[in-house]
Amino acid sequence: MRIYQHFSVVGFCNTYLISSKDGSDAILIDPGHVDTELIHLIESNKFKLKHVLLTHRHKAHTAGLGTLVKIYNPTIYASAFATYEYPIRTISDHQVLSLCNLEVEVIHVPGHSLDSLVFKVGHALFTGDTLMCGRVGSTEGYREQALLLRSIWKRLMTLDENILLFPGHGTASKLRIERMFNHQLLELGAIAKERQNWREDE
Amino acid sequence: MFNFKTCAQPTCNTYICGEGPFCFRHSPNKEELHSSCVASLSGKEDVLDLSLTGGEFEDLVIPKKEFSSSNMAWCTFRNVDFSECTFITSFFDFCLFDRCRFNGITSRYSIFSGSKMLNCDFSGSSITHTNFVGIDTLHCNFSDCDLYYSNFGTSFLRDTDFIDCNLKKADFSNTNQRRVSFRYSNYEEAHH
C-alpha cells in the first residue's frame, strides 16, 4: 500500500492519496482544497482517481470536491448523516468496502460531528477530526465531548497500538503514541470518568 | 508503506526487521541482520519502505539521501550523522538518539515521538509537520530551524535551544521546560 500526504494551506487540512501500488487506481481521503500540487501528485504517479472518501462534511475537508468531480468524476463515499450537493454513496458503521484492491473498514466515531467517520485501511487509520496528534477533535459542548471521548476509547483505542494514525489536521502519529502522550485524551478521559462517578453517586 | 507484519515470536507485537519473520531483538542471526541493516543505512541509495525496528547503530555517517515510508521505531543511534538527509513519512518513535547530528535535514510528516535525545543537533533544518510528542531532550539544539506545524506537546525539554526558529503553528503545549531558549523565535505564534 502506498500513502501520499498532501497539506493545503487553505483550511490547513491533510488530504491522503492511497493506492495498492504505483500507477493503479487510487482513493483520495478528504479533498480539502485541490491545488496544482495535489493534481501533480496524482498525475506524476499515474494514478487513476476512482474513489473519494469523506470523514465528515466540514468545508475544510470537502471544499475541493467540485474540482475533483469535474476532472476525475470519482465515486464519493460519505456518511448518511450529512447531505451533499454531489451524488454520494452512503456508508455506515462496520461496513467494509473493497476499493482499488484495498479493504476499507468504516468506523463511526460521533462527537466532533454526527457524521464523523474513521477509515481503517490495513494498518493505517484515517481519523479526520476525531483524534489528532496530541489532542481530540473540537466539540460544540460538553455532551458532544463526552460522546467523542467515549467513541474514541470504545472504537479506536481497542485497536492494535501499532496502527498508524493519519489525522485531518496536524502531524501523523501512532495509536500507542496517542495512548501515552495525548494530554487532552488522558485529562478529559479522567474527567469523563469522574463525571460518570458523580452520576452513579447521585 | 513498510511491512506491517509483526514478529513471529509469540507475544511480541514489534514489526519485523527487514524481510525476515522476526524483529531485531528476536532474530536468530543478529550479526548478519545488523550488517545488512548498516549496509542499507550507509549505502548511497534512497531508503524506501524499510522496516528496521529495535536495531542498535553506532558511529555511522549516513550519506545525503531520502528515507521515505520507513519504520525505525525502538532503535538506538549513537554518534550517527544524518546531516542533509530527507525524511518523509518515516517513523523513529521510541528511539534513543545519543550524540546524533541532523544538520540541514528536511523532515516532513515524520515521527520522533517518545524518543530520548541526548546531545543532538538539528540546527539549520526544515522540520515541518513532524511529530516530537513526548520526547525527552538534554543538551539538544534546534536553532535556525523551520518548525512549521511540528508538535512538541507533552515533551520534557532540558538545556535545549530553539534560537531563531520559525514556530508558526508549532505546538509546545503541556511541555516541561528548563533552561530552554526561544530567543529570536516567534514563540507567541506557537500553541503553548
Short mmCIF file of C-alpha atoms in Angstrom, two decimals:
data_model
loop_
_atom_site.label_atom_id
_atom_site.label_comp_id
_atom_site.label_asym_id
_atom_site.label_seq_id
_atom_site.Cartn_x
_atom_site.Cartn_y
_atom_site.Cartn_z
CA MET A 1 0.00 0.00 0.00
CA ARG A 2 1.22 3.49 -0.81
CA ILE A 3 0.07 6.56 1.17
CA TYR A 4 0.79 10.08 -0.06
CA GLN A 5 0.07 13.04 2.20
CA HIS A 6 -0.83 16.47 0.89
CA PHE A 7 -1.18 19.58 3.05
CA SER A 8 -3.25 22.54 1.96
CA VAL A 9 -2.76 25.98 3.48
CA VAL A 10 -6.46 26.62 2.74
CA GLY A 11 -8.15 25.14 5.82
CA PHE A 12 -4.84 23.56 6.95
CA CYS A 13 -6.26 20.16 6.06
CA ASN A 14 -4.39 16.95 5.26
CA THR A 15 -5.52 15.09 2.15
CA TYR A 16 -4.43 11.50 1.64
CA LEU A 17 -3.97 9.63 -1.61
CA ILE A 18 -3.90 5.85 -1.23
CA SER A 19 -3.33 3.04 -3.68
CA SER A 20 -2.25 -0.57 -3.57
CA LYS A 21 0.70 0.16 -5.93
CA ASP A 22 2.07 2.96 -8.14
CA GLY A 23 0.21 3.58 -11.37
CA SER A 24 -3.01 1.89 -10.27
CA ASP A 25 -6.49 3.05 -9.25
CA ALA A 26 -6.40 5.35 -6.23
CA ILE A 27 -8.55 6.55 -3.34
CA LEU A 28 -8.48 10.12 -2.03
CA ILE A 29 -9.50 10.98 1.54
CA ASP A 30 -10.81 14.48 2.42
CA PRO A 31 -10.23 16.80 -0.56
CA GLY A 32 -9.98 19.99 1.50
CA HIS A 33 -8.53 22.02 -1.33
CA VAL A 34 -7.47 20.85 -4.76
CA ASP A 35 -4.40 22.73 -5.97
CA THR A 36 -1.83 22.07 -8.70
CA GLU A 37 0.40 20.27 -6.18
CA LEU A 38 -2.30 17.67 -5.49
CA ILE A 39 -3.09 17.26 -9.19
CA HIS A 40 0.65 16.82 -9.82
CA LEU A 41 0.80 14.18 -7.08
CA ILE A 42 -1.99 12.22 -8.78
CA GLU A 43 -0.71 12.64 -12.33
CA SER A 44 3.03 12.17 -11.74
CA ASN A 45 2.36 8.81 -10.06
CA LYS A 46 0.00 7.85 -12.93
CA PHE A 47 -2.89 7.25 -10.54
CA LYS A 48 -6.42 6.86 -11.79
CA LEU A 49 -8.53 8.53 -9.12
CA LYS A 50 -11.61 6.35 -8.72
CA HIS A 51 -12.97 6.96 -5.23
CA VAL A 52 -13.20 9.79 -2.70
CA LEU A 53 -13.87 9.09 0.98
CA LEU A 54 -15.14 11.87 3.24
CA THR A 55 -14.58 11.71 7.00
CA HIS A 56 -17.20 14.43 7.65
CA ARG A 57 -18.95 17.31 5.96
CA HIS A 58 -16.94 20.31 7.25
CA LYS A 59 -15.77 22.66 4.50
CA ALA A 60 -12.07 22.27 5.30
CA HIS A 61 -12.41 18.60 4.29
CA THR A 62 -14.79 18.82 1.33
CA ALA A 63 -14.22 22.15 -0.47
CA GLY A 64 -12.18 20.51 -3.25
CA LEU A 65 -14.97 18.08 -4.21
CA GLY A 66 -16.28 20.25 -7.07
CA THR A 67 -12.89 20.39 -8.83
CA LEU A 68 -12.33 16.65 -8.41
CA VAL A 69 -15.79 15.80 -9.79
CA LYS A 70 -15.10 17.97 -12.87
CA ILE A 71 -11.70 16.40 -13.56
CA TYR A 72 -11.97 12.77 -12.45
CA ASN A 73 -15.66 12.16 -11.70
CA PRO A 74 -14.89 9.77 -8.80
CA THR A 75 -17.41 7.85 -6.70
CA ILE A 76 -17.92 9.73 -3.43
CA TYR A 77 -18.48 7.82 -0.18
CA ALA A 78 -19.79 9.63 2.89
CA SER A 79 -21.96 9.17 5.95
CA ALA A 80 -25.75 9.16 5.54
CA PHE A 81 -25.93 11.68 8.43
CA ALA A 82 -24.93 14.56 6.10
CA THR A 83 -26.17 15.88 2.77
CA TYR A 84 -24.01 16.94 -0.15
CA GLU A 85 -24.56 18.80 -3.41
CA TYR A 86 -22.98 15.90 -5.33
CA PRO A 87 -24.34 12.36 -5.63
CA ILE A 88 -22.79 10.19 -2.90
CA ARG A 89 -22.85 6.55 -1.88
CA THR A 90 -23.80 6.40 1.76
CA ILE A 91 -21.72 4.25 4.05
CA SER A 92 -22.30 3.26 7.65
CA ASP A 93 -20.56 1.86 10.71
CA HIS A 94 -18.94 -1.63 10.44
CA GLN A 95 -19.24 -1.60 6.65
CA VAL A 96 -16.21 -2.98 4.78
CA LEU A 97 -15.62 -1.55 1.31
CA SER A 98 -13.44 -3.22 -1.27
CA LEU A 99 -11.90 -0.38 -3.29
CA CYS A 100 -8.83 -0.42 -5.56
CA ASN A 101 -7.67 -3.82 -4.21
CA LEU A 102 -7.79 -2.43 -0.67
CA GLU A 103 -10.20 -3.18 2.14
CA VAL A 104 -11.59 -0.08 3.80
CA GLU A 105 -13.28 -0.55 7.17
CA VAL A 106 -15.75 2.17 8.16
CA ILE A 107 -15.86 3.19 11.85
CA HIS A 108 -18.46 5.68 13.07
CA VAL A 109 -16.97 7.96 15.77
CA PRO A 110 -19.52 10.70 16.53
CA GLY A 111 -18.75 13.71 18.72
CA HIS A 112 -16.87 16.24 16.60
CA SER A 113 -19.85 15.99 14.25
CA LEU A 114 -22.65 13.45 13.99
CA ASP A 115 -21.40 12.21 10.60
CA SER A 116 -17.74 11.72 11.64
CA LEU A 117 -16.25 8.59 10.15
CA VAL A 118 -12.84 6.98 10.57
CA PHE A 119 -11.43 4.77 7.81
CA LYS A 120 -9.16 1.83 8.57
CA VAL A 121 -7.12 0.71 5.59
CA GLY A 122 -4.71 -2.10 6.52
CA HIS A 123 -2.63 -0.80 9.43
CA ALA A 124 -3.47 2.84 8.75
CA LEU A 125 -6.25 4.79 10.40
CA PHE A 126 -7.57 7.98 8.77
CA THR A 127 -9.22 9.79 11.63
CA GLY A 128 -10.34 13.12 10.16
CA ASP A 129 -11.13 15.47 13.06
CA THR A 130 -11.93 12.84 15.72
CA LEU A 131 -8.44 12.05 17.01
CA MET A 132 -5.38 14.12 16.15
CA CYS A 133 -1.78 14.15 17.30
CA GLY A 134 -1.82 15.29 20.95
CA ARG A 135 -5.47 16.31 21.04
CA VAL A 136 -9.02 15.26 20.27
CA GLY A 137 -11.41 16.99 17.89
CA SER A 138 -13.25 20.15 18.92
CA THR A 139 -16.86 19.77 20.01
CA GLU A 140 -19.86 22.06 20.39
CA GLY A 141 -20.42 21.31 24.06
CA TYR A 142 -19.52 19.01 26.92
CA ARG A 143 -22.14 16.40 25.94
CA GLU A 144 -20.60 16.07 22.48
CA GLN A 145 -17.16 15.98 24.09
CA ALA A 146 -18.21 13.11 26.35
CA LEU A 147 -19.66 11.30 23.33
CA LEU A 148 -16.44 11.81 21.35
CA LEU A 149 -14.23 10.56 24.19
CA ARG A 150 -16.44 7.54 24.72
CA SER A 151 -16.42 6.78 20.99
CA ILE A 152 -12.62 7.12 20.79
CA TRP A 153 -11.98 4.84 23.78
CA LYS A 154 -14.54 2.29 22.66
CA ARG A 155 -13.87 2.16 18.91
CA LEU A 156 -10.29 3.35 18.31
CA MET A 157 -8.30 2.66 21.48
CA THR A 158 -9.29 -1.01 21.37
CA LEU A 159 -7.40 -1.45 18.08
CA ASP A 160 -3.78 -2.66 17.78
CA GLU A 161 -1.47 0.01 19.26
CA ASN A 162 0.99 -0.27 16.34
CA ILE A 163 -1.62 1.19 13.99
CA LEU A 164 -0.53 4.36 12.18
CA LEU A 165 -2.69 7.43 12.60
CA PHE A 166 -3.25 9.89 9.76
CA PRO A 167 -5.40 12.78 11.04
CA GLY A 168 -7.21 15.52 9.13
CA HIS A 169 -5.03 18.22 10.69
CA GLY A 170 -1.52 18.16 12.14
CA THR A 171 1.16 15.51 12.14
CA ALA A 172 0.87 11.75 11.67
CA SER A 173 1.13 9.53 14.73
CA LYS A 174 0.61 6.02 16.07
CA LEU A 175 -2.15 4.77 18.35
CA ARG A 176 0.44 3.88 21.02
CA ILE A 177 1.76 7.45 20.98
CA GLU A 178 -1.73 8.88 21.49
CA ARG A 179 -2.46 6.41 24.28
CA MET A 180 0.72 7.51 26.08
CA PHE A 181 1.04 11.23 25.33
CA ASN A 182 -2.30 12.65 24.18
CA HIS A 183 -2.71 15.04 27.09
CA GLN A 184 -6.27 16.03 26.18
CA LEU A 185 -7.38 12.44 25.84
CA LEU A 186 -5.85 11.45 29.16
CA GLU A 187 -7.01 14.54 31.04
CA LEU A 188 -10.53 14.65 29.63
CA GLY A 189 -10.78 10.87 29.91
CA ALA A 190 -10.22 11.18 33.66
CA ILE A 191 -12.80 13.98 33.89
CA ALA A 192 -15.35 11.96 31.94
CA LYS A 193 -14.74 9.03 34.31
CA GLU A 194 -15.18 11.34 37.29
CA ARG A 195 -18.42 12.67 35.80
CA GLN A 196 -19.65 9.10 35.43
CA ASN A 197 -18.88 8.50 39.12
CA TRP A 198 -20.85 11.61 40.10
CA ARG A 199 -23.82 10.27 38.17
CA GLU A 200 -23.51 6.93 39.91
CA ASP A 201 -23.32 8.70 43.31
CA GLU A 202 -26.47 10.63 42.50
CA MET B 1 4.50 1.71 3.28
CA PHE B 2 6.81 -0.54 5.25
CA ASN B 3 5.91 -4.12 6.08
CA PHE B 4 3.19 -4.33 8.70
CA LYS B 5 3.90 -7.95 9.67
CA THR B 6 4.62 -8.46 13.36
CA CYS B 7 7.35 -10.65 14.86
CA ALA B 8 6.85 -14.44 14.70
CA GLN B 9 7.91 -14.73 18.37
CA PRO B 10 4.75 -15.35 20.42
CA THR B 11 3.59 -12.30 22.47
CA CYS B 12 5.93 -9.93 20.55
CA ASN B 13 3.99 -7.18 18.74
CA THR B 14 7.00 -5.45 17.19
CA TYR B 15 7.13 -5.14 13.42
CA ILE B 16 9.58 -7.48 11.66
CA CYS B 17 13.06 -6.31 10.75
CA GLY B 18 13.94 -6.45 7.05
CA GLU B 19 12.30 -9.35 5.21
CA GLY B 20 12.62 -11.95 7.98
CA PRO B 21 9.86 -13.27 10.22
CA PHE B 22 11.40 -11.80 13.42
CA CYS B 23 12.06 -8.37 14.86
CA PHE B 24 15.69 -7.36 15.51
CA ARG B 25 15.59 -8.48 19.16
CA HIS B 26 14.26 -11.97 18.37
CA SER B 27 16.25 -12.57 15.20
CA PRO B 28 18.34 -15.80 15.43
CA ASN B 29 21.26 -14.35 13.40
CA LYS B 30 21.53 -10.81 14.71
CA GLU B 31 25.01 -10.08 13.35
CA GLU B 32 24.07 -10.85 9.76
CA LEU B 33 20.88 -8.83 10.07
CA HIS B 34 22.78 -5.95 11.68
CA SER B 35 25.35 -5.80 8.87
CA SER B 36 22.62 -5.84 6.19
CA CYS B 37 20.82 -3.02 8.03
CA VAL B 38 24.06 -0.99 8.29
CA ALA B 39 24.63 -1.56 4.56
CA SER B 40 21.17 -0.26 3.66
CA LEU B 41 21.55 2.73 6.02
CA SER B 42 25.03 3.80 4.95
CA GLY B 43 24.65 2.97 1.25
CA LYS B 44 24.05 5.73 -1.28
CA GLU B 45 20.64 4.54 -2.47
CA ASP B 46 17.46 6.12 -1.11
CA VAL B 47 15.63 4.12 1.55
CA LEU B 48 12.02 3.24 0.76
CA ASP B 49 9.63 1.04 2.79
CA LEU B 50 12.41 -0.14 5.13
CA SER B 51 11.31 -1.92 8.30
CA LEU B 52 14.06 -1.85 10.90
CA THR B 53 12.78 -1.99 14.45
CA GLY B 54 14.83 -2.35 17.62
CA GLY B 55 18.28 -2.19 15.96
CA GLU B 56 21.39 -0.64 17.56
CA PHE B 57 23.71 1.51 15.48
CA GLU B 58 26.87 3.36 16.41
CA ASP B 59 29.46 5.59 14.69
CA LEU B 60 27.79 5.84 11.28
CA VAL B 61 27.80 8.61 8.70
CA ILE B 62 24.65 8.41 6.59
CA PRO B 63 25.22 9.94 3.15
CA LYS B 64 22.78 12.54 1.79
CA LYS B 65 19.70 10.53 0.81
CA GLU B 66 15.96 10.20 1.26
CA PHE B 67 14.17 7.98 3.77
CA SER B 68 10.51 7.56 2.92
CA SER B 69 7.69 5.42 4.33
CA SER B 70 10.17 3.64 6.61
CA ASN B 71 9.89 2.38 10.16
CA MET B 72 12.88 2.63 12.51
CA ALA B 73 10.98 2.61 15.80
CA TRP B 74 12.66 1.43 19.05
CA CYS B 75 16.18 1.77 17.55
CA THR B 76 19.29 3.10 19.30
CA PHE B 77 21.52 5.50 17.39
CA ARG B 78 24.83 6.55 18.98
CA ASN B 79 27.09 9.06 17.21
CA VAL B 80 25.20 8.76 13.92
CA ASP B 81 25.36 11.60 11.39
CA PHE B 82 22.09 12.05 9.43
CA SER B 83 23.05 15.54 8.15
CA GLU B 84 21.50 16.68 4.84
CA CYS B 85 19.16 13.63 4.73
CA THR B 86 15.46 13.87 3.85
CA PHE B 87 12.81 12.08 5.91
CA ILE B 88 9.29 11.72 4.54
CA THR B 89 6.59 9.80 6.48
CA SER B 90 9.29 7.93 8.39
CA PHE B 91 8.83 6.59 11.92
CA PHE B 92 11.59 7.00 14.55
CA ASP B 93 9.31 6.69 17.58
CA PHE B 94 10.63 5.49 20.97
CA CYS B 95 14.26 5.62 19.77
CA LEU B 96 17.37 6.65 21.67
CA PHE B 97 19.48 9.26 19.87
CA ASP B 98 22.80 9.93 21.58
CA ARG B 99 25.26 12.46 20.05
CA CYS B 100 23.45 12.36 16.69
CA ARG B 101 23.66 15.10 14.06
CA PHE B 102 20.70 16.13 11.94
CA ASN B 103 22.11 19.39 10.50
CA GLY B 104 20.38 20.64 7.37
CA ILE B 105 17.85 17.81 7.21
CA THR B 106 14.44 18.05 5.58
CA SER B 107 11.73 16.29 7.54
CA ARG B 108 8.05 16.18 6.56
CA TYR B 109 5.28 14.06 8.11
CA SER B 110 7.85 12.10 10.16
CA ILE B 111 7.60 10.85 13.73
CA PHE B 112 10.18 11.08 16.54
CA SER B 113 7.64 10.69 19.36
CA GLY B 114 8.61 9.18 22.68
CA SER B 115 12.32 9.29 21.79
CA LYS B 116 15.16 10.28 24.08
CA MET B 117 17.59 12.75 22.54
CA LEU B 118 20.92 13.45 24.24
CA ASN B 119 23.39 15.97 22.78
CA CYS B 120 21.66 16.02 19.38
CA ASP B 121 21.97 18.83 16.86
CA PHE B 122 19.12 19.61 14.45
CA SER B 123 20.26 23.16 13.60
CA GLY B 124 19.67 24.63 10.14
CA SER B 125 16.93 22.14 9.22
CA SER B 126 13.48 22.26 7.68
CA ILE B 127 11.34 20.16 10.02
CA THR B 128 7.70 20.68 9.13
CA HIS B 129 4.66 18.60 10.10
CA THR B 130 6.90 16.44 12.28
CA ASN B 131 5.80 14.73 15.46
CA PHE B 132 8.06 15.17 18.55
CA VAL B 133 5.28 14.50 21.08
CA GLY B 134 6.55 13.10 24.38
CA ILE B 135 10.28 13.39 23.60
CA ASP B 136 12.94 13.84 26.30
CA THR B 137 15.77 16.16 25.28
CA LEU B 138 19.00 17.01 27.07
CA HIS B 139 21.56 19.42 25.55
CA CYS B 140 19.85 19.50 22.14
CA ASN B 141 19.92 22.23 19.54
CA PHE B 142 17.01 23.07 17.21
CA SER B 143 18.30 26.57 16.37
CA ASP B 144 17.77 28.13 12.93
CA CYS B 145 15.07 25.54 12.08
CA ASP B 146 11.75 25.88 10.30
CA LEU B 147 9.43 24.00 12.69
CA TYR B 148 6.14 24.92 10.99
CA TYR B 149 3.28 22.69 12.27
CA SER B 150 5.65 20.45 14.26
CA ASN B 151 4.37 19.13 17.55
CA PHE B 152 6.46 19.04 20.77
CA GLY B 153 3.46 18.56 23.08
CA THR B 154 3.94 16.74 26.43
CA SER B 155 7.72 16.71 25.94
CA PHE B 156 10.40 17.09 28.60
CA LEU B 157 12.93 19.67 27.43
CA ARG B 158 16.19 20.36 29.28
CA ASP B 159 19.07 22.65 28.15
CA THR B 160 17.60 22.83 24.66
CA ASP B 161 17.83 25.76 22.23
CA PHE B 162 15.18 26.90 19.76
CA ILE B 163 17.00 30.11 18.74
CA ASP B 164 15.86 31.99 15.61
CA CYS B 165 13.29 29.33 14.61
CA ASN B 166 10.02 29.60 12.73
CA LEU B 167 7.47 28.29 15.27
CA LYS B 168 4.29 29.21 13.41
CA LYS B 169 1.62 26.61 14.24
CA ALA B 170 4.19 24.58 16.20
CA ASP B 171 2.83 23.05 19.41
CA PHE B 172 4.57 23.26 22.82
CA SER B 173 1.51 22.60 24.98
CA ASN B 174 1.98 20.71 28.26
CA THR B 175 5.77 20.68 27.90
CA ASN B 176 8.09 20.64 30.88
CA GLN B 177 10.86 23.14 30.13
CA ARG B 178 14.04 24.06 31.99
CA ARG B 179 16.84 26.15 30.55
CA VAL B 180 15.10 26.26 27.15
CA SER B 181 15.82 29.28 24.95
CA PHE B 182 13.40 30.64 22.31
CA ARG B 183 15.49 33.76 21.61
CA TYR B 184 14.67 35.48 18.27
CA SER B 185 11.92 32.86 17.59
CA ASN B 186 8.20 33.60 17.16
CA TYR B 187 7.18 31.58 20.24
CA GLU B 188 3.97 33.66 20.52
CA GLU B 189 2.76 32.14 17.23
CA ALA B 190 3.11 28.60 18.60
CA HIS B 191 0.48 26.84 20.72
CA HIS B 192 1.67 26.70 24.30
#
